[in-house]
Short mmCIF file of C-alpha atoms in Angstrom, two decimals:
data_model
loop_
_atom_site.label_atom_id
_atom_site.label_comp_id
_atom_site.label_asym_id
_atom_site.label_seq_id
_atom_site.Cartn_x
_atom_site.Cartn_y
_atom_site.Cartn_z
CA MET A 23 -67.66 1.47 1.12
CA THR A 24 -65.69 -1.72 -0.09
CA ALA A 25 -65.10 -2.03 -3.45
CA GLY A 26 -66.51 -5.11 -5.75
CA PRO A 27 -65.61 -7.69 -7.64
CA PRO A 28 -64.24 -6.49 -11.10
CA LYS A 29 -65.62 -5.91 -14.17
CA GLU A 30 -65.17 -9.54 -16.49
CA ASP A 31 -63.72 -7.03 -18.65
CA GLU A 32 -60.94 -6.22 -15.40
CA THR A 33 -60.21 -9.68 -14.58
CA VAL A 34 -57.59 -9.95 -16.79
CA LEU A 35 -55.78 -6.39 -17.15
CA VAL A 36 -53.99 -6.64 -20.84
CA ARG A 37 -51.30 -3.74 -21.65
CA ARG A 38 -47.72 -2.76 -23.26
CA GLU A 39 -45.34 -1.78 -21.67
CA GLY A 40 -42.26 -1.03 -24.48
CA ARG A 41 -41.21 -3.92 -25.63
CA VAL A 42 -43.55 -6.05 -22.81
CA GLY A 43 -47.37 -7.81 -23.49
CA ARG A 44 -48.10 -7.62 -19.39
CA LEU A 45 -50.77 -9.53 -18.52
CA THR A 46 -52.30 -9.02 -15.09
CA LEU A 47 -54.28 -11.58 -13.59
CA ASN A 48 -57.25 -8.96 -11.59
CA ARG A 49 -59.25 -10.85 -8.78
CA PRO A 50 -57.16 -10.73 -6.19
CA ARG A 51 -60.17 -11.45 -3.70
CA ALA A 52 -60.29 -15.28 -5.70
CA LEU A 53 -56.49 -15.23 -5.06
CA ASN A 54 -56.86 -14.39 -9.04
CA ALA A 55 -58.55 -17.92 -9.60
CA LEU A 56 -59.04 -18.48 -12.71
CA THR A 57 -62.81 -18.80 -15.07
CA HIS A 58 -63.17 -18.71 -18.85
CA ALA A 59 -63.44 -15.70 -19.32
CA MET A 60 -60.29 -14.96 -18.00
CA VAL A 61 -58.08 -17.82 -19.80
CA SER A 62 -60.04 -15.93 -23.21
CA ARG A 63 -58.73 -12.70 -22.39
CA ILE A 64 -54.97 -14.35 -22.40
CA ASP A 65 -55.66 -15.66 -25.00
CA ALA A 66 -57.24 -13.11 -27.12
CA ALA A 67 -54.39 -10.98 -26.07
CA LEU A 68 -51.90 -13.76 -27.13
CA THR A 69 -52.99 -13.81 -30.27
CA ALA A 70 -52.71 -10.60 -31.46
CA TRP A 71 -49.38 -9.49 -29.61
CA GLU A 72 -48.63 -12.83 -32.38
CA ARG A 73 -49.10 -10.54 -35.19
CA ASP A 74 -47.63 -7.66 -33.43
CA PRO A 75 -43.27 -7.67 -34.35
CA SER A 76 -42.97 -4.83 -31.81
CA VAL A 77 -43.67 -7.25 -28.09
CA ARG A 78 -40.81 -9.15 -28.01
CA THR A 79 -42.03 -10.48 -24.31
CA VAL A 80 -44.86 -11.53 -22.77
CA LEU A 81 -45.68 -10.90 -18.70
CA ILE A 82 -47.62 -12.52 -16.95
CA ASP A 83 -47.99 -12.39 -12.63
CA GLY A 84 -51.17 -11.26 -10.34
CA ALA A 85 -52.90 -8.98 -8.41
CA GLY A 86 -52.66 -8.27 -4.77
CA THR A 87 -50.49 -9.24 -2.20
CA ARG A 88 -51.17 -13.02 -1.58
CA GLY A 89 -49.38 -14.94 -5.37
CA LEU A 90 -50.43 -15.24 -8.68
CA CYS A 91 -53.11 -17.84 -9.41
CA ALA A 92 -55.31 -20.59 -6.75
CA GLY A 93 -55.90 -22.30 -9.80
CA GLY A 94 -59.31 -22.12 -11.44
CA ASP A 95 -62.67 -21.16 -10.01
CA ILE A 96 -63.46 -24.05 -8.03
CA ARG A 97 -66.79 -23.17 -7.12
CA ALA A 98 -68.15 -23.16 -10.30
CA ILE A 99 -66.64 -25.98 -10.93
CA TYR A 100 -68.78 -27.13 -8.08
CA GLU A 101 -71.63 -25.53 -9.19
CA ASP A 102 -71.74 -27.09 -12.63
CA ALA A 103 -70.90 -30.89 -10.90
CA ARG A 104 -74.09 -30.75 -8.64
CA THR A 105 -75.57 -30.06 -11.52
CA GLY A 106 -74.49 -31.96 -14.57
CA GLY A 107 -73.84 -29.14 -16.28
CA THR A 108 -71.29 -29.42 -19.33
CA ALA A 109 -69.98 -25.88 -18.74
CA SER A 110 -67.10 -27.52 -17.01
CA PRO A 111 -65.38 -29.05 -19.50
CA ALA A 112 -66.24 -26.15 -21.93
CA PHE A 113 -63.31 -24.47 -19.78
CA TRP A 114 -61.25 -26.96 -19.63
CA ARG A 115 -60.89 -27.65 -23.13
CA ASP A 116 -60.10 -23.58 -23.76
CA GLU A 117 -57.56 -24.05 -20.55
CA TYR A 118 -55.82 -26.87 -21.70
CA ARG A 119 -55.31 -25.59 -25.20
CA LEU A 120 -54.06 -22.20 -23.94
CA ASN A 121 -51.42 -24.38 -21.33
CA ALA A 122 -50.18 -26.23 -24.70
CA ARG A 123 -50.69 -22.19 -26.74
CA ILE A 124 -48.03 -20.92 -23.53
CA ALA A 125 -45.89 -24.05 -23.65
CA ARG A 126 -45.24 -23.41 -28.08
CA ILE A 127 -44.70 -19.25 -27.21
CA PRO A 128 -41.07 -18.41 -29.25
CA GLY A 129 -40.13 -15.32 -27.79
CA PRO A 130 -40.14 -15.29 -23.86
CA TYR A 131 -42.79 -15.62 -21.58
CA VAL A 132 -41.92 -14.96 -18.43
CA ALA A 133 -44.18 -16.10 -15.36
CA PHE A 134 -43.97 -13.85 -11.92
CA MET A 135 -44.66 -16.79 -9.59
CA ASP A 136 -44.88 -14.98 -6.67
CA GLY A 137 -47.14 -16.20 -3.25
CA ILE A 138 -49.19 -18.99 -3.47
CA VAL A 139 -49.12 -20.91 -7.14
CA MET A 140 -51.49 -23.43 -8.08
CA GLY A 141 -52.93 -25.76 -10.05
CA GLY A 142 -54.78 -23.86 -12.86
CA GLY A 143 -51.89 -20.70 -11.57
CA VAL A 144 -49.49 -23.65 -12.62
CA GLY A 145 -50.65 -23.96 -15.84
CA VAL A 146 -50.22 -20.32 -17.52
CA SER A 147 -46.77 -19.98 -15.59
CA ALA A 148 -44.43 -23.13 -15.24
CA HIS A 149 -45.10 -24.25 -19.18
CA GLY A 150 -43.70 -20.91 -20.25
CA ASN A 151 -40.46 -20.24 -20.78
CA VAL A 152 -38.84 -17.81 -18.27
CA ARG A 153 -40.12 -19.16 -15.16
CA ILE A 154 -39.72 -16.90 -11.89
CA VAL A 155 -39.86 -17.84 -7.79
CA THR A 156 -39.80 -15.93 -5.03
CA GLU A 157 -38.90 -16.51 -1.48
CA ARG A 158 -42.82 -16.58 -0.86
CA SER A 159 -43.13 -19.12 -3.43
CA GLU A 160 -46.27 -21.57 -3.07
CA VAL A 161 -45.86 -23.79 -5.44
CA ALA A 162 -48.59 -27.31 -5.97
CA MET A 163 -50.87 -29.20 -7.92
CA PRO A 164 -53.16 -30.09 -4.80
CA GLU A 165 -56.15 -31.71 -7.07
CA THR A 166 -55.90 -35.34 -5.38
CA GLY A 167 -57.90 -33.49 -1.87
CA ILE A 168 -60.81 -32.87 -3.47
CA GLY A 169 -60.92 -35.90 -6.31
CA LEU A 170 -59.35 -34.52 -9.32
CA VAL A 171 -56.16 -35.50 -11.55
CA PRO A 172 -53.34 -33.81 -11.37
CA ASP A 173 -54.56 -31.06 -14.69
CA VAL A 174 -53.44 -28.13 -17.18
CA GLY A 175 -49.80 -30.56 -18.60
CA GLY A 176 -49.47 -30.98 -13.93
CA THR A 177 -48.68 -34.51 -14.80
CA TYR A 178 -46.49 -34.06 -18.09
CA LEU A 179 -44.52 -31.87 -15.77
CA LEU A 180 -44.87 -33.72 -13.24
CA SER A 181 -43.24 -37.14 -14.94
CA ARG A 182 -40.30 -35.40 -15.74
CA ALA A 183 -39.90 -34.15 -12.76
CA PRO A 184 -35.57 -36.35 -11.79
CA GLY A 185 -36.99 -39.57 -9.87
CA GLU A 186 -39.90 -39.81 -7.94
CA LEU A 187 -40.26 -35.74 -7.32
CA GLY A 188 -42.63 -35.60 -8.87
CA THR A 189 -44.97 -38.32 -8.05
CA HIS A 190 -44.43 -37.42 -4.37
CA LEU A 191 -46.12 -34.05 -5.11
CA ALA A 192 -48.97 -35.24 -7.28
CA LEU A 193 -49.80 -37.72 -4.64
CA THR A 194 -49.83 -35.12 -1.60
CA GLY A 195 -50.86 -32.41 -3.31
CA ALA A 196 -47.54 -31.00 -1.03
CA ALA A 197 -46.63 -27.03 -1.84
CA VAL A 198 -43.02 -26.06 -2.51
CA GLY A 199 -40.71 -23.18 -2.34
CA ALA A 200 -38.63 -21.21 -4.46
CA ALA A 201 -35.55 -24.18 -4.33
CA ASP A 202 -37.61 -26.99 -4.74
CA ALA A 203 -39.74 -25.60 -7.12
CA ILE A 204 -36.59 -25.00 -9.57
CA LEU A 205 -35.30 -28.74 -8.80
CA CYS A 206 -38.60 -29.92 -9.80
CA GLY A 207 -38.71 -28.51 -13.27
CA LEU A 208 -41.53 -26.08 -12.28
CA ALA A 209 -39.12 -22.96 -12.11
CA ASP A 210 -36.14 -21.61 -13.52
CA HIS A 211 -34.95 -18.49 -11.25
CA CYS A 212 -35.54 -17.12 -8.17
CA VAL A 213 -35.85 -12.95 -7.39
CA PRO A 214 -36.79 -11.68 -4.41
CA SER A 215 -40.03 -11.17 -4.77
CA GLY A 216 -39.05 -6.52 -4.00
CA ARG A 217 -37.45 -7.18 -7.08
CA LEU A 218 -40.50 -7.92 -9.06
CA PRO A 219 -41.44 -4.76 -9.59
CA ALA A 220 -37.43 -3.32 -10.85
CA LEU A 221 -37.46 -6.53 -13.19
CA ALA A 222 -40.59 -6.13 -14.73
CA ALA A 223 -39.64 -2.03 -15.31
CA GLU A 224 -36.18 -3.37 -17.15
CA LEU A 225 -37.78 -6.49 -19.01
CA ALA A 226 -39.81 -3.02 -21.02
CA SER A 227 -36.31 -2.19 -23.15
CA THR A 228 -34.00 -4.94 -21.36
CA ASP A 229 -33.01 -9.06 -23.79
CA VAL A 230 -34.88 -10.99 -20.70
CA PRO A 231 -31.35 -13.22 -20.01
CA VAL A 232 -29.38 -9.90 -19.36
CA ALA A 233 -32.57 -8.87 -16.95
CA VAL A 234 -33.14 -11.68 -14.89
CA ARG A 235 -29.46 -12.03 -13.91
CA ARG A 236 -29.24 -9.11 -12.72
CA HIS A 237 -32.13 -9.49 -9.97
CA ALA A 238 -31.46 -13.40 -9.16
CA THR A 239 -30.76 -14.99 -5.59
CA THR A 240 -30.14 -17.84 -4.75
CA PRO A 241 -32.95 -19.27 -3.35
CA PRO A 242 -33.40 -20.26 0.91
CA GLU A 243 -32.75 -23.85 0.75
CA GLY A 244 -35.40 -26.59 0.16
CA GLU A 245 -36.39 -30.26 1.35
CA LEU A 246 -36.31 -32.02 -0.69
CA ALA A 247 -32.74 -33.01 -2.61
CA ASP A 248 -32.40 -33.81 0.73
CA ASP A 249 -35.22 -36.57 1.20
CA ARG A 250 -34.70 -37.95 -2.20
CA GLU A 251 -33.24 -41.25 -1.20
CA TRP A 252 -36.66 -42.29 0.79
CA ILE A 253 -38.70 -40.37 -1.53
CA ASP A 254 -37.60 -42.67 -4.67
CA ALA A 255 -37.57 -45.55 -3.08
CA CYS A 256 -40.96 -45.30 -1.82
CA TYR A 257 -43.01 -43.70 -4.86
CA ALA A 258 -40.80 -46.21 -7.89
CA ALA A 259 -43.57 -49.13 -6.15
CA ASP A 260 -46.89 -49.68 -8.16
CA SER A 261 -49.41 -48.95 -6.11
CA VAL A 262 -50.82 -46.90 -3.84
CA GLU A 263 -51.28 -48.65 -1.31
CA GLU A 264 -47.51 -50.24 -1.38
CA ILE A 265 -45.99 -46.29 -1.92
CA VAL A 266 -48.35 -46.12 1.60
CA GLY A 267 -46.99 -48.75 3.22
CA ARG A 268 -43.24 -48.33 1.78
CA LEU A 269 -43.47 -44.43 3.29
CA PHE A 270 -44.60 -46.40 6.84
CA ALA A 271 -42.49 -48.46 7.17
CA GLY A 272 -39.44 -46.48 6.11
CA GLY A 273 -38.43 -45.34 9.35
CA HIS A 274 -38.18 -41.56 8.66
CA HIS A 275 -40.52 -38.80 10.14
CA ALA A 276 -40.87 -36.87 6.69
CA ALA A 277 -42.48 -40.70 4.90
CA LYS A 278 -44.66 -41.03 7.56
CA GLN A 279 -46.10 -37.94 7.28
CA ALA A 280 -46.52 -38.18 4.00
CA ALA A 281 -48.48 -41.13 4.29
CA GLU A 282 -50.97 -39.46 6.65
CA THR A 283 -51.52 -36.94 3.82
CA ILE A 284 -51.90 -38.64 1.51
CA LEU A 285 -54.24 -41.41 3.56
CA THR A 286 -56.67 -37.74 3.54
CA LYS A 287 -56.93 -37.28 -0.12
CA SER A 288 -60.05 -39.09 -2.69
CA PRO A 289 -58.58 -43.27 -3.13
CA THR A 290 -59.82 -43.23 -6.80
CA ALA A 291 -57.98 -39.59 -7.34
CA LEU A 292 -54.76 -41.60 -5.79
CA LYS A 293 -55.24 -44.61 -8.19
CA ALA A 294 -55.78 -42.34 -11.59
CA THR A 295 -53.22 -39.92 -10.27
CA LEU A 296 -50.91 -42.77 -9.57
CA ALA A 297 -51.89 -44.03 -13.65
CA ALA A 298 -51.75 -41.32 -14.96
CA LEU A 299 -48.16 -39.73 -14.18
CA ARG A 300 -46.84 -43.48 -15.48
CA ALA A 301 -48.28 -43.29 -18.95
CA ALA A 302 -47.40 -39.77 -19.12
CA ARG A 303 -43.90 -40.88 -18.53
CA GLU A 304 -44.19 -42.62 -21.74
CA LEU A 305 -46.12 -40.23 -23.35
CA GLY A 306 -43.68 -37.67 -26.07
CA THR A 307 -45.41 -34.37 -25.90
CA LEU A 308 -47.24 -31.64 -23.39
CA GLU A 309 -50.64 -32.39 -26.72
CA GLU A 310 -51.48 -36.11 -25.81
CA VAL A 311 -50.65 -35.07 -21.66
CA LEU A 312 -53.65 -32.53 -21.85
CA ASP A 313 -55.44 -35.19 -24.09
CA ALA A 314 -55.02 -36.93 -21.82
CA GLU A 315 -56.03 -35.22 -18.69
CA TYR A 316 -59.02 -33.53 -20.27
CA ARG A 317 -60.78 -37.14 -20.25
CA ALA A 318 -59.47 -37.85 -16.24
CA SER A 319 -61.31 -34.18 -15.63
CA CYS A 320 -63.67 -35.10 -17.09
CA ALA A 321 -63.86 -37.90 -15.70
CA ALA A 322 -63.77 -36.46 -11.98
CA LEU A 323 -66.49 -34.06 -12.90
CA ARG A 324 -69.64 -37.37 -13.14
CA THR A 325 -67.69 -38.79 -9.68
CA PRO A 326 -69.25 -38.44 -5.72
CA ASP A 327 -65.03 -37.07 -4.58
CA LEU A 328 -65.47 -33.85 -6.72
CA VAL A 329 -68.46 -32.47 -4.87
CA GLU A 330 -67.76 -33.51 -1.76
CA GLY A 331 -64.10 -32.99 -2.42
CA ILE A 332 -64.81 -29.47 -3.14
CA ARG A 333 -67.63 -29.24 -0.27
CA ALA A 334 -64.93 -30.03 2.69
CA GLN A 335 -61.89 -28.09 1.16
CA VAL A 336 -63.82 -24.52 0.05
CA ILE A 337 -67.71 -24.59 0.57
CA ASP A 338 -68.03 -26.08 4.19
CA LYS A 339 -64.02 -25.91 5.01
CA ASP A 340 -64.89 -28.50 7.68
CA ARG A 341 -61.92 -30.45 6.14
CA MET A 342 -63.91 -33.37 6.67
CA PRO A 343 -64.78 -35.43 3.26
CA GLY A 344 -66.72 -38.72 3.05
CA TRP A 345 -65.35 -40.20 -0.13
CA VAL A 346 -66.58 -43.11 -1.91
CA PRO A 347 -65.51 -45.49 -1.83
CA GLY A 348 -63.50 -44.13 1.33
CA GLU A 349 -60.64 -46.84 1.10
CA LEU A 350 -57.70 -47.17 -1.19
CA GLU A 351 -58.48 -51.36 -1.04
CA ARG A 352 -61.75 -50.63 -2.33
CA VAL A 353 -61.24 -48.70 -5.19
CA THR A 354 -61.15 -50.94 -8.22
CA TYR A 355 -59.06 -51.12 -12.41
CA GLU A 356 -62.94 -50.60 -13.21
CA ASP A 357 -62.97 -47.33 -11.39
CA VAL A 358 -59.55 -46.18 -12.60
CA ALA A 359 -60.25 -47.01 -16.25
CA ARG A 360 -62.97 -44.73 -15.87
CA PHE A 361 -60.26 -41.75 -16.20
CA SER A 362 -59.08 -42.55 -19.36
CA ALA A 363 -62.15 -43.56 -21.11
CA VAL A 364 -63.38 -40.92 -24.02
CA PRO A 365 -66.07 -38.11 -22.29
CA PRO A 366 -69.27 -37.81 -23.76
CA GLY A 367 -68.72 -34.67 -25.33
CA GLY A 368 -65.45 -36.38 -26.99
CA ASP A 369 -61.81 -36.13 -27.14
CA LEU A 370 -59.56 -32.97 -26.67
CA GLY A 371 -57.47 -33.37 -29.91
CA LEU A 372 -54.77 -31.37 -29.06
CA ALA A 373 -52.49 -33.91 -30.47
CA ARG A 374 -53.35 -33.89 -34.27
CA PRO A 375 -51.84 -31.32 -36.12
CA GLU A 376 -54.82 -29.86 -36.68
CA ALA A 377 -55.65 -28.86 -33.05
CA GLY A 378 -53.13 -27.14 -32.85
CA SER A 379 -53.42 -25.02 -35.89
#
């Protein structure tokens, strides 16, 4: 008899292991995709552990063998967008507040970013202060492929990557391995996946830096360091059209592949993403960027590309989205400006001092 999906209160396993408060995302059949209930459960656990001086470290990982978390539950977002509901903005409000909270945790917040870590999975891991990748890690912000702008603080993280590496990852949605995740500032250390159970056990009684040093290794060689020259030159352009043109004209096979990949994404989301990244570079705090991302996500919910992108990638899986408009040149200034407009339900307001209290 096949076991069914976990009950709502089992979708995040919360327990104590010595000095560690441990969180395990527990929807392995859905690649641990985040639901609103899971976000609330994580937040409640952090509140309890904040008040418990015996909890010295928080550790988050994912159940199953495929990855930490593939992102938010986009099937739920799809149904909400189709019916004009309000569940997605409510989910994003609590999810983004959780992302900001994770970044403010004073003690060690250890994330095992093993396997697939995408979208919302990046949000519950890469804002921590001890981020562990493995030889199996695939870290990505693939939102432009479903008509969204990178969120959960993704534009904050990617805008602060060296050179234009973050722009490359945001527009293409490309996944990176351990070395490139560390290079881009999305992770800190590489530990072989087979050593994670031993590391977790040691954290229960050992200081985090000591335990991590004992298990960390040099990651397999990445790709982005060797591609910095053409990435920085091409993605420094002021428009997506010019970026694509430079990529095609650069004479590098990898650059041409990047251009071809970009042209499969939502034209509106691409232009809104480039504008968001450039703006995020000028904003001083994660909270300010999350406020801007909330506006962008709520705007995307009211565009045809979000429903169409999720349909093509997740529902029907035909990988043939019909974007509206279908060409970069037809996306107007007004189309992009909508992504920074105040949502109907009001702003997130994280950057206000009282919002984080």
